[in-house]
XYZ file of C-alpha atoms in Angstrom:
679
model
C 20.425 -20.394 -2.785
C 17.759 -23.060 -3.109
C 16.781 -22.599 0.566
C 16.539 -18.840 0.094
C 14.257 -19.241 -2.923
C 12.194 -21.816 -1.025
C 11.758 -19.422 1.915
C 10.884 -16.610 -0.483
C 8.189 -18.758 -2.067
C 6.773 -19.815 1.296
C 6.665 -16.241 2.591
C 5.559 -14.539 -0.614
C 2.156 -13.686 0.869
C 3.790 -11.951 3.837
C 6.316 -10.180 1.595
C 3.461 -8.892 -0.547
C 1.843 -7.395 2.568
C 5.095 -5.667 3.511
C 5.349 -4.160 0.032
C 1.681 -3.093 0.097
C 2.207 -1.561 3.529
C 5.296 0.408 2.442
C 3.623 1.652 -0.754
C 0.515 2.735 1.189
C 2.564 4.712 3.726
C 4.519 6.387 0.914
C 1.389 7.298 -1.069
C -0.459 8.724 1.939
C 2.502 10.926 2.909
C 2.775 11.988 -0.742
C -0.921 12.953 -0.750
C -0.527 15.149 2.333
C -0.384 18.936 1.802
C 3.122 20.383 1.999
C 3.284 22.110 5.363
C 4.322 21.652 8.967
C 1.822 21.096 11.746
C 1.197 23.789 14.377
C 1.915 22.348 17.825
C -1.060 24.004 19.564
C -4.681 23.079 19.010
C -7.262 25.796 19.603
C -10.877 26.595 18.815
C -12.939 29.740 18.947
C -14.980 29.962 22.123
C -12.791 27.538 24.119
C -10.207 28.393 26.758
C -6.476 28.380 25.905
C -5.233 25.237 27.659
C -1.499 25.831 27.289
C 0.979 28.145 28.996
C 1.139 31.834 28.084
C 1.962 32.150 24.393
C 4.390 34.790 23.164
C 5.082 35.628 19.517
C 8.097 33.488 18.464
C 8.866 35.876 15.583
C 7.440 38.915 13.782
C 4.342 38.114 11.756
C 1.389 39.860 10.138
C -2.216 39.402 11.239
C -4.195 37.862 8.433
C -7.669 39.092 7.669
C -10.504 36.646 7.864
C -11.987 35.245 4.670
C -15.269 37.054 5.329
C -13.480 40.382 5.771
C -11.519 39.963 2.536
C -14.664 38.949 0.670
C -16.484 42.010 2.035
C -13.681 44.256 0.741
C -13.819 42.606 -2.657
C -17.579 43.029 -2.738
C -17.189 46.705 -1.895
C -14.658 47.080 -4.704
C -17.044 45.383 -7.109
C -19.865 47.787 -6.209
C -17.630 50.830 -6.633
C -15.363 49.607 -9.394
C -14.444 51.969 -12.220
C -16.543 51.436 -15.346
C -14.925 52.964 -18.441
C -17.012 54.263 -21.382
C -15.428 55.438 -24.651
C -16.671 58.538 -26.530
C -16.910 58.038 -30.326
C -16.307 61.429 -32.015
C -17.023 60.097 -35.512
C -20.644 59.285 -34.612
C -21.097 62.783 -33.226
C -19.809 64.228 -36.499
C -22.272 62.063 -38.437
C -25.116 63.288 -36.191
C -24.198 66.936 -36.848
C -24.040 66.385 -40.596
C -27.361 64.563 -40.705
C -28.998 67.227 -38.558
C -27.950 69.921 -41.044
C -29.382 67.905 -43.951
C -32.659 67.005 -42.239
C -33.084 70.549 -40.930
C -32.730 71.958 -44.479
C -35.360 69.540 -45.759
C -37.899 70.374 -43.023
C -37.268 74.102 -42.640
C -36.997 75.116 -46.314
C -36.717 78.716 -47.636
C -40.210 78.616 -49.099
C -41.899 78.363 -45.695
C -39.416 80.058 -43.353
C -37.446 83.285 -43.645
C -33.698 83.386 -43.085
C -33.745 84.764 -39.550
C -36.227 82.111 -38.345
C -34.184 79.350 -39.901
C -30.948 80.600 -38.336
C -32.583 80.899 -34.929
C -34.035 77.361 -35.058
C -30.784 75.888 -36.402
C -28.764 77.440 -33.571
C -31.246 76.111 -30.999
C -30.905 72.607 -32.424
C -27.098 72.802 -32.585
C -26.951 74.025 -28.989
C -29.070 71.099 -27.796
C -26.941 68.578 -29.690
C -23.784 70.126 -28.247
C -25.286 69.917 -24.761
C -26.314 66.285 -25.257
C -23.000 65.188 -26.772
C -20.893 67.103 -24.277
C -20.809 63.810 -22.366
C -22.389 61.675 -25.059
C -25.340 59.339 -25.532
C -24.922 55.955 -23.794
C -25.994 52.716 -25.428
C -27.528 51.114 -22.303
C -29.169 52.075 -19.037
C -27.286 49.567 -16.829
C -24.554 51.736 -15.398
C -22.747 50.113 -12.450
C -19.861 51.208 -10.282
C -18.116 54.547 -10.867
C -18.557 55.574 -14.560
C -15.600 57.191 -16.295
C -15.828 58.790 -19.748
C -12.753 58.326 -21.946
C -12.526 61.266 -24.349
C -9.393 62.375 -26.180
C -7.430 59.758 -24.167
C -8.534 61.373 -20.903
C -10.790 59.639 -18.368
C -13.232 61.863 -16.493
C -15.495 60.775 -13.653
C -19.129 61.562 -14.441
C -22.206 61.616 -12.254
C -24.938 59.146 -12.983
C -27.541 61.930 -13.205
C -25.554 63.439 -16.069
C -25.810 60.323 -18.195
C -28.093 60.514 -21.237
C -29.228 57.417 -23.103
C -31.298 56.916 -26.247
C -34.363 56.568 -24.056
C -33.753 59.677 -21.956
C -32.599 61.913 -24.871
C -36.164 62.650 -25.981
C -37.087 63.741 -22.438
C -33.970 65.941 -22.271
C -34.844 67.640 -25.596
C -38.421 68.252 -24.584
C -37.382 69.750 -21.242
C -34.650 71.992 -22.678
C -36.186 73.235 -25.949
C -37.626 76.750 -25.693
C -41.264 76.397 -24.690
C -42.119 79.836 -26.205
C -41.530 78.669 -29.767
C -44.592 78.320 -31.946
C -46.049 74.885 -31.413
C -45.578 73.739 -35.007
C -41.933 74.861 -35.154
C -41.184 73.283 -31.783
C -42.731 69.964 -32.799
C -40.880 69.858 -36.147
C -37.530 70.692 -34.539
C -38.024 68.022 -31.868
C -38.799 65.438 -34.561
C -35.641 66.344 -36.488
C -33.461 66.156 -33.360
C -34.934 62.881 -32.147
C -34.452 61.388 -35.595
C -30.739 62.102 -35.797
C -29.624 61.239 -32.273
C -27.481 58.091 -32.093
C -25.592 56.507 -29.172
C -21.888 57.219 -29.308
C -20.679 56.099 -25.843
C -19.926 52.375 -25.392
C -18.662 50.279 -22.486
C -14.976 49.331 -22.659
C -14.920 45.920 -20.966
C -11.198 45.302 -21.403
C -10.195 48.605 -19.822
C -12.745 48.220 -17.002
C -11.633 44.665 -16.183
C -7.993 45.704 -16.159
C -8.732 48.542 -13.767
C -10.738 46.195 -11.510
C -7.892 43.657 -11.508
C -5.475 46.395 -10.515
C -7.723 47.360 -7.604
C -8.072 43.745 -6.506
C -4.309 43.332 -6.500
C -4.110 46.162 -3.992
C -6.403 44.382 -1.495
C -4.329 43.624 1.579
C -4.651 40.209 3.157
C -3.214 41.410 6.432
C -3.992 44.123 8.951
C -1.215 45.155 11.250
C 1.663 43.060 12.563
C 2.775 41.439 15.823
C 6.353 41.980 17.042
C 8.444 39.109 18.390
C 7.999 38.510 22.116
C 4.533 40.062 22.452
C 2.024 38.173 24.637
C -0.573 36.677 22.320
C -2.816 34.857 24.785
C -2.644 33.880 28.449
C -3.379 30.469 29.918
C -7.116 30.044 30.595
C -8.085 33.012 28.421
C -11.031 32.362 26.098
C -10.155 32.398 22.394
C -12.423 35.159 21.086
C -12.743 36.377 17.492
C -9.729 38.718 17.679
C -7.472 36.196 19.418
C -8.524 33.541 16.944
C -7.403 35.691 13.997
C -4.004 36.320 15.648
C -3.492 32.628 16.497
C -4.654 31.508 13.073
C -2.205 33.955 11.461
C 0.606 32.589 13.639
C -0.339 29.023 12.705
C -0.280 29.799 8.967
C 3.046 31.624 9.249
C 4.521 28.872 11.417
C 3.458 26.048 9.102
C 4.826 27.814 6.025
C 8.128 28.649 7.739
C 8.626 25.182 9.223
C 8.151 23.576 5.790
C 11.527 24.760 4.525
C 14.275 22.971 2.651
C 16.142 22.275 5.899
C 13.153 20.755 7.675
C 11.562 19.065 4.655
C 12.847 15.543 5.271
C 12.329 15.701 9.042
C 8.664 16.586 8.598
C 8.208 13.878 5.970
C 9.777 11.375 8.350
C 7.444 12.480 11.144
C 4.367 12.060 8.947
C 5.638 8.694 7.692
C 6.122 7.369 11.246
C 2.628 8.422 12.325
C 0.953 6.964 9.217
C 3.034 3.795 9.553
C 1.832 3.364 13.155
C -1.805 3.704 12.092
C -1.486 1.186 9.250
C 0.452 -1.268 11.416
C -2.512 -1.215 13.825
C -4.716 -2.196 10.906
C -2.502 -5.145 9.966
C -2.245 -6.297 13.581
C -6.022 -6.129 13.961
C -6.492 -8.235 10.827
C -3.883 -10.773 11.923
C -5.282 -11.198 15.440
C -9.035 -10.864 14.943
C -9.593 -11.507 11.225
C -6.940 -14.112 10.272
C -8.992 -15.372 7.310
C -8.937 -11.852 5.811
C -5.257 -11.366 6.702
C -4.311 -14.521 4.811
C -6.207 -13.351 1.717
C -4.038 -10.820 -0.139
C -6.911 -9.704 -2.369
C -9.006 -8.745 0.655
C -6.085 -6.966 2.349
C -5.412 -5.070 -0.895
C -9.091 -4.160 -1.104
C -9.069 -2.684 2.425
C -5.867 -0.698 1.829
C -7.161 0.526 -1.536
C -10.296 1.965 0.070
C -8.277 3.690 2.795
C -5.969 5.211 0.171
C -8.932 6.298 -1.959
C -10.597 8.166 0.920
C -7.315 9.792 1.991
C -6.584 10.858 -1.602
C -10.027 12.405 -2.203
C -10.072 14.211 1.155
C -6.539 15.613 0.857
C -7.325 16.738 -2.699
C -10.337 18.683 -1.412
C -8.282 20.139 1.471
C -5.642 21.369 -0.986
C -8.137 22.881 -3.443
C -10.996 24.128 -1.252
C -10.765 23.180 2.412
C -14.152 24.740 3.178
C -15.773 21.825 1.313
C -14.013 19.041 3.246
C -17.334 17.643 4.529
C -18.556 17.038 0.993
C -16.365 13.897 0.871
C -18.698 10.948 1.672
C -16.365 9.282 4.174
C -19.161 7.039 5.507
C -18.975 5.079 2.247
C -15.908 3.361 3.763
C -17.650 1.643 6.727
C -20.660 0.932 4.500
C -18.547 -0.962 1.976
C -16.451 -2.829 4.550
C -19.506 -3.846 6.569
C -21.160 -5.063 3.383
C -18.218 -7.226 2.308
C -16.828 -8.196 5.735
C -18.352 -7.213 9.093
C -19.346 -4.188 11.179
C -16.405 -4.280 13.617
C -13.807 -4.258 10.844
C -15.720 -1.482 9.053
C -15.743 0.774 12.119
C -12.098 0.038 13.010
C -10.838 0.932 9.511
C -13.072 4.020 9.456
C -11.608 5.305 12.730
C -8.020 4.668 11.580
C -8.678 6.525 8.310
C -10.071 9.500 10.229
C -6.974 9.530 12.468
C -4.812 9.784 9.352
C -6.944 12.601 7.934
C -6.801 14.426 11.271
C -3.240 15.450 10.374
C -4.338 17.550 7.396
C -7.930 18.756 7.792
C -8.790 22.130 9.348
C -10.450 22.037 12.805
C -9.222 18.478 13.255
C -10.975 17.866 16.600
C -14.350 18.896 15.192
C -13.740 16.859 12.036
C -12.657 13.705 13.886
C -15.579 13.945 16.325
C -18.220 14.371 13.607
C -16.785 11.672 11.346
C -16.459 9.076 14.122
C -20.028 9.712 15.298
C -21.262 9.498 11.687
C -19.321 6.236 11.237
C -20.852 4.723 14.368
C -24.336 5.702 13.178
C -23.543 4.127 9.805
C -22.524 0.841 11.406
C -25.500 0.780 13.791
C -28.203 1.725 11.297
C -27.285 0.049 8.023
C -28.500 -3.516 7.781
C -29.562 -5.517 4.742
C -28.059 -3.027 2.316
C -29.696 -4.816 -0.603
C -32.983 -3.228 0.548
C -33.008 0.230 -1.021
C -35.193 1.768 1.678
C -32.652 0.830 4.369
C -29.882 2.714 2.566
C -32.002 5.857 2.147
C -33.047 5.806 5.819
C -29.454 5.323 6.961
C -28.128 8.121 4.728
C -30.836 10.411 6.117
C -29.717 9.610 9.675
C -26.041 10.188 8.792
C -26.872 13.579 7.255
C -28.918 14.519 10.319
C -25.974 13.650 12.604
C -23.673 15.893 10.557
C -26.151 18.795 10.721
C -26.789 18.441 14.465
C -23.060 18.113 15.201
C -22.157 21.189 13.140
C -24.994 23.158 14.747
C -23.745 22.235 18.248
C -20.144 23.178 17.437
C -21.271 26.514 15.991
C -23.143 27.379 19.202
C -20.070 26.419 21.277
C -17.756 28.553 19.130
C -19.976 31.611 18.654
C -22.146 31.492 21.768
C -25.227 32.245 19.645
C -26.889 31.372 16.335
C -25.633 34.461 14.496
C -23.457 34.131 11.390
C -24.424 30.496 10.925
C -23.234 29.230 7.533
C -26.363 27.758 5.969
C -24.331 26.744 2.942
C -22.605 24.141 5.156
C -25.957 22.372 5.563
C -26.140 22.107 1.772
C -22.677 20.511 1.819
C -23.939 17.897 4.294
C -26.928 17.182 2.031
C -24.573 16.730 -0.935
C -22.494 14.411 1.250
C -25.589 12.289 1.852
C -26.439 12.191 -1.853
C -22.887 11.112 -2.711
C -23.103 8.375 -0.046
C -25.911 6.805 -2.095
C -23.248 6.119 -4.731
C -22.196 3.180 -2.538
C -24.529 0.821 -4.445
C -22.868 1.092 -7.883
C -19.472 1.208 -6.125
C -20.186 -2.141 -4.456
C -21.055 -3.641 -7.846
C -17.820 -2.255 -9.313
C -15.762 -3.684 -6.437
C -17.360 -7.103 -6.893
C -16.143 -7.189 -10.479
C -12.678 -5.762 -9.755
C -11.811 -7.759 -6.616
C -14.001 -10.845 -7.002
C -15.836 -10.201 -3.726
C -19.477 -10.915 -3.025
C -22.001 -8.641 -1.327
C -25.504 -9.136 0.056
C -26.874 -7.664 -3.176
C -25.229 -10.468 -5.178
C -26.394 -13.015 -2.619
C -29.958 -11.795 -3.084
C -29.634 -12.363 -6.829
C -28.192 -15.845 -6.254
C -31.067 -16.761 -3.921
C -33.534 -16.462 -6.807
C -34.782 -20.023 -7.451
C -35.455 -19.049 -11.069
C -31.724 -18.697 -11.695
C -30.272 -20.953 -14.388
C -28.377 -23.302 -12.056
C -31.192 -23.779 -9.538
C -33.729 -24.390 -12.321
C -31.401 -27.022 -13.732
C -31.167 -28.600 -10.258
C -34.967 -28.594 -9.958
C -35.325 -30.315 -13.344
C -32.566 -32.926 -12.990
C -32.797 -33.626 -9.249
C -36.181 -32.414 -7.921
C -35.770 -34.275 -4.637
C -32.400 -32.651 -4.000
C -33.863 -29.252 -4.917
C -36.688 -29.720 -2.397
C -34.166 -30.880 0.218
C -32.036 -27.764 -0.447
C -35.060 -25.499 0.017
C -35.869 -27.161 3.344
C -32.266 -26.892 4.507
C -32.200 -23.225 3.436
C -35.262 -22.472 5.574
C -33.839 -24.292 8.599
C -30.381 -22.715 8.259
C -31.731 -19.209 7.717
C -33.869 -19.423 10.867
C -30.890 -20.711 12.882
C -28.613 -17.958 11.519
C -31.105 -15.260 12.498
C -31.252 -16.710 15.997
C -27.498 -16.459 16.664
C -26.789 -13.301 14.628
C -24.981 -14.953 11.714
C -25.283 -13.887 8.055
C -28.706 -15.306 7.213
C -28.590 -14.323 3.541
C -25.208 -15.999 3.039
C -26.191 -19.237 4.767
C -29.454 -19.401 2.783
C -27.641 -19.063 -0.529
C -25.042 -21.613 0.580
C -27.839 -24.050 1.466
C -29.543 -23.624 -1.920
C -26.357 -24.554 -3.802
C -24.660 -26.991 -1.406
C -25.859 -30.146 -3.190
C -25.681 -29.093 -6.868
C -23.076 -31.824 -7.426
C -25.878 -34.399 -7.192
C -27.163 -33.297 -10.614
C -24.597 -35.487 -12.375
C -25.992 -38.741 -10.905
C -29.317 -37.806 -9.259
C -30.770 -41.332 -9.000
C -27.921 -42.461 -6.741
C -29.348 -40.246 -3.984
C -32.470 -41.464 -2.193
C -34.389 -38.173 -2.332
C -34.477 -38.452 -6.156
C -35.494 -42.128 -6.350
C -39.152 -42.366 -7.393
C -39.219 -46.209 -7.469
C -38.037 -48.897 -5.112
C -35.079 -49.615 -7.370
C -31.805 -48.472 -5.762
C -28.777 -48.462 -8.114
C -26.459 -48.914 -5.130
C -27.806 -52.446 -4.672
C -25.828 -53.515 -7.738
C -22.578 -51.762 -6.754
C -19.849 -52.644 -4.238
C -19.791 -50.384 -1.129
C -16.521 -48.697 -2.149
C -17.909 -47.620 -5.512
C -21.145 -46.424 -3.932
C -19.209 -44.428 -1.336
C -17.097 -42.854 -4.087
C -20.234 -41.738 -5.960
C -21.672 -40.227 -2.783
C -18.417 -38.471 -1.833
C -17.822 -37.214 -5.377
C -20.932 -35.045 -5.292
C -18.903 -32.546 -3.220
C -16.023 -32.353 -5.721
C -18.392 -32.295 -8.705
C -20.425 -29.569 -6.993
C -17.296 -27.408 -6.586
C -16.422 -27.879 -10.274
C -19.979 -27.058 -11.353
C -20.050 -23.969 -9.124
C -16.781 -22.659 -10.569
C -17.999 -23.336 -14.094
C -21.056 -21.180 -13.342
C -18.963 -18.424 -11.676
C -20.388 -18.812 -8.185
C -18.490 -16.745 -5.577
C -15.914 -18.464 -3.351
C -18.003 -17.635 -0.268
C -20.794 -19.828 -1.693
C -18.417 -22.572 -2.864
C -17.154 -22.797 0.732
C -20.552 -24.249 1.725
C -20.261 -26.953 -0.924
C -16.752 -27.876 0.293
C -17.594 -27.969 4.004
C -21.180 -29.166 4.362
C -20.020 -32.739 5.126
C -16.654 -31.771 6.616
C -14.462 -34.890 6.804
C -17.265 -37.047 8.142
C -17.640 -40.754 7.402
C -20.078 -42.244 4.857
C -21.062 -44.646 7.611
C -23.700 -46.742 5.794
C -21.373 -47.958 3.048
C -18.416 -48.166 5.436
C -20.442 -50.526 7.613
C -21.348 -52.644 4.572
C -17.689 -52.801 3.530
C -16.695 -53.880 7.047
C -18.988 -56.877 6.713
C -17.142 -57.826 3.530
C -13.631 -56.728 4.534
C -12.973 -56.278 8.302
C -9.607 -54.542 7.697
C -11.118 -51.731 5.607
C -9.378 -48.322 5.671
C -12.017 -45.836 6.792
C -10.199 -42.900 5.103
C -11.534 -44.172 1.781
C -15.056 -43.574 3.103
C -14.455 -40.051 4.399
C -15.390 -36.794 2.695
C -12.360 -34.725 1.661
C -13.271 -31.750 3.830
C -12.360 -29.181 4.956
C -14.379 -28.917 8.127
C -16.646 -25.875 8.666
C -14.646 -22.728 9.508
C -17.401 -20.177 10.205
C -20.725 -19.919 11.978
C -22.535 -20.021 8.657
C -20.855 -23.197 7.357
C -21.345 -24.883 10.755
C -25.057 -24.025 10.712
C -25.394 -25.519 7.231
C -23.705 -28.784 8.297
C -26.121 -29.158 11.233
C -29.202 -28.208 9.192
C -28.257 -30.471 6.271
C -27.638 -33.524 8.467
C -30.819 -33.032 10.508
C -33.065 -32.406 7.488
C -31.689 -35.379 5.509
C -31.921 -37.815 8.422
C -35.398 -36.605 9.415
C -36.843 -38.373 6.349
C -36.296 -41.667 8.142
C -38.445 -40.711 11.135
C -41.529 -42.871 11.659
C -44.485 -41.301 13.481
C -42.399 -38.433 14.893
C -43.335 -36.852 18.193
C -41.737 -33.930 20.019
C -39.707 -36.348 22.194
C -38.528 -38.317 19.177
C -37.556 -35.126 17.303
C -35.759 -33.772 20.396
C -33.692 -36.941 20.860
C -33.098 -37.198 17.109
C -31.643 -33.662 16.772
C -29.519 -34.144 19.908
C -28.121 -37.413 18.555
C -27.205 -35.957 15.117
C -25.461 -32.839 16.424
C -23.765 -34.585 19.346
C -22.317 -37.007 16.804
C -20.882 -34.084 14.839
C -19.441 -32.563 18.016
C -17.792 -35.847 18.999
C -16.303 -36.055 15.506
C -14.748 -32.589 16.081
C -16.458 -31.152 13.011
C -16.797 -27.680 14.558
C -13.349 -27.183 16.080
C -12.363 -24.747 13.302
C -15.628 -22.798 13.323
C -16.051 -19.619 15.393
C -19.270 -20.919 16.936
C -19.757 -21.387 20.685
C -21.488 -24.227 22.532
C -24.168 -21.747 23.577
C -24.817 -20.857 19.943
C -24.944 -24.564 19.013
C -27.613 -25.068 21.702
C -29.581 -22.163 20.213
C -29.313 -23.741 16.744
C -30.591 -27.029 18.176
C -33.662 -25.321 19.627
C -34.474 -23.712 16.282
C -34.084 -26.998 14.405
C -36.281 -28.843 16.899
C -38.960 -26.157 16.673
C -38.908 -26.121 12.871
C -39.044 -29.924 12.569
C -41.906 -30.043 15.073
C -43.820 -27.580 12.894
C -42.998 -29.526 9.707
C -44.138 -32.891 11.135
C -47.110 -31.534 13.079
C -50.037 -33.930 12.540
C -53.238 -32.362 11.322
C -56.690 -33.458 12.485
C -57.924 -36.260 10.280
C -61.069 -35.002 8.560
C -63.965 -37.480 8.090
C -64.698 -38.567 4.524
């Protein structure tokens, strides 16, 4: 039992990865849309590459989205618009007309026969107007129906009278032979009493429109089982594409049945598991430092899951917008936190997973891989805002050019191009800019460090560096010199120059606790080591590494920066005090005089060790010349090589030679003698 628990404890990191792997596979398969996968891949405008295809069962031919939308648009233009006739308003109009007519055409001024004649004319006009009714508005769309006495009657638009057109109707239809005064008075009375009594019935109209929409057929005709659908080598034209697409939809819905459910899930799970196992194998073989760090592995898997989740969600809801998902954020983030090769590899694997569910998978995979490659090749120094904008512009351009090329291949011309898709690509580019705040969020959640954070840490006005400058000005100046040397060397061999510069600025912060015990901070000839035994002096010197680590953690410096503090002396020997101790005690254990390590384990930490040793020792040079500097640099770095300080670092001998050349050149420039000017 004890052995089992001991093995469990030793392998807990590996067990965690297995659990993370299993959960990731399960979640991705859960995200996938519920449906089988059609076994033939085809595209409009390309030849059918398989054997002759016959209908495996009876199925209906589905209409294209554009055709269905055109039918709906036609229905909308000709939809029934219902207007309700209000009889009570008409009764009020008649009553008011009688009252107003009696007031205007009184018995004192008009005889009975004239009044009767005029009243009948007015009544006839009102009856004519209100036979259909007076509409409240002029905006009559679709097919207008008048609902009167619970009966709906189709009316012509030229028959419709509104408040505005009623006056014109009265003027045109009132007897022109009437005396002018009588005609004018009667018109005024009629115009004064007319009120709208026909209103739009939205509820009834919407219900009728919904009924019509429900009758829209999504299919046109059917294909019997056994009919030849397409022959080998035949080009997939528009008609064939509709038939094949209908078969694919029918096939995928029929395959995803209760009987086949678990088989299909198992198939998806195996494919996703293969893709994710490739990711773990890549990390284990080529990025062992990342593989051993569970937080970093979790971070990579989390980003893959996030992109798969967002994309599958869009595919389920509105697959026409699949390109709005800013998939290039993935390589951007991984390149920023790790390296370009890992970013591209994970990006490609994620696209392979998404290829199972997106429409037009070949087109999608091609465009996304090309966009990912452009992302990796163009984005550098992400902390510079202009670089991100330029890169996003190039990514968007690649999407647009790729879509344009595929459209020409499919259609054979530039007709029917979907300009809205270009807007989707522009939105994709705008969403990609969200990578900056996302990087900041990831730094806080996962404790990672990006180039943006490194840029902030490189500010010499930061609290910790200002404290170093005040307490140990010599060490601060030394750190600046080392930072310049290391940054130049890193640029020469393609290492992370920003990281190595920040590491150089902070590598000696442990000297702040006892600054006068380090020669660069001694402003007098008094050396406190003269009064101490060699062992105690060596302990003070060695302790600046441990104290630097503690100080860095207290000030929340990232682990990537603390690594430079831990490794900048490796496990080298404090030779000066060891030699002094040998004179006093020949049997001295040299382990007491060694730094605790570890040794450098990356190009950046190796560069810092070389730059730090060369810069510190260069202070002892007397009347340096190019030959002296050349031999001096060779001696320092050859000593480190013989001590095996770089055996754990992924730096080659060729790169070490390149670093040497940079250090020699920089030191030559620093110690270049100026012409002595006469007084």
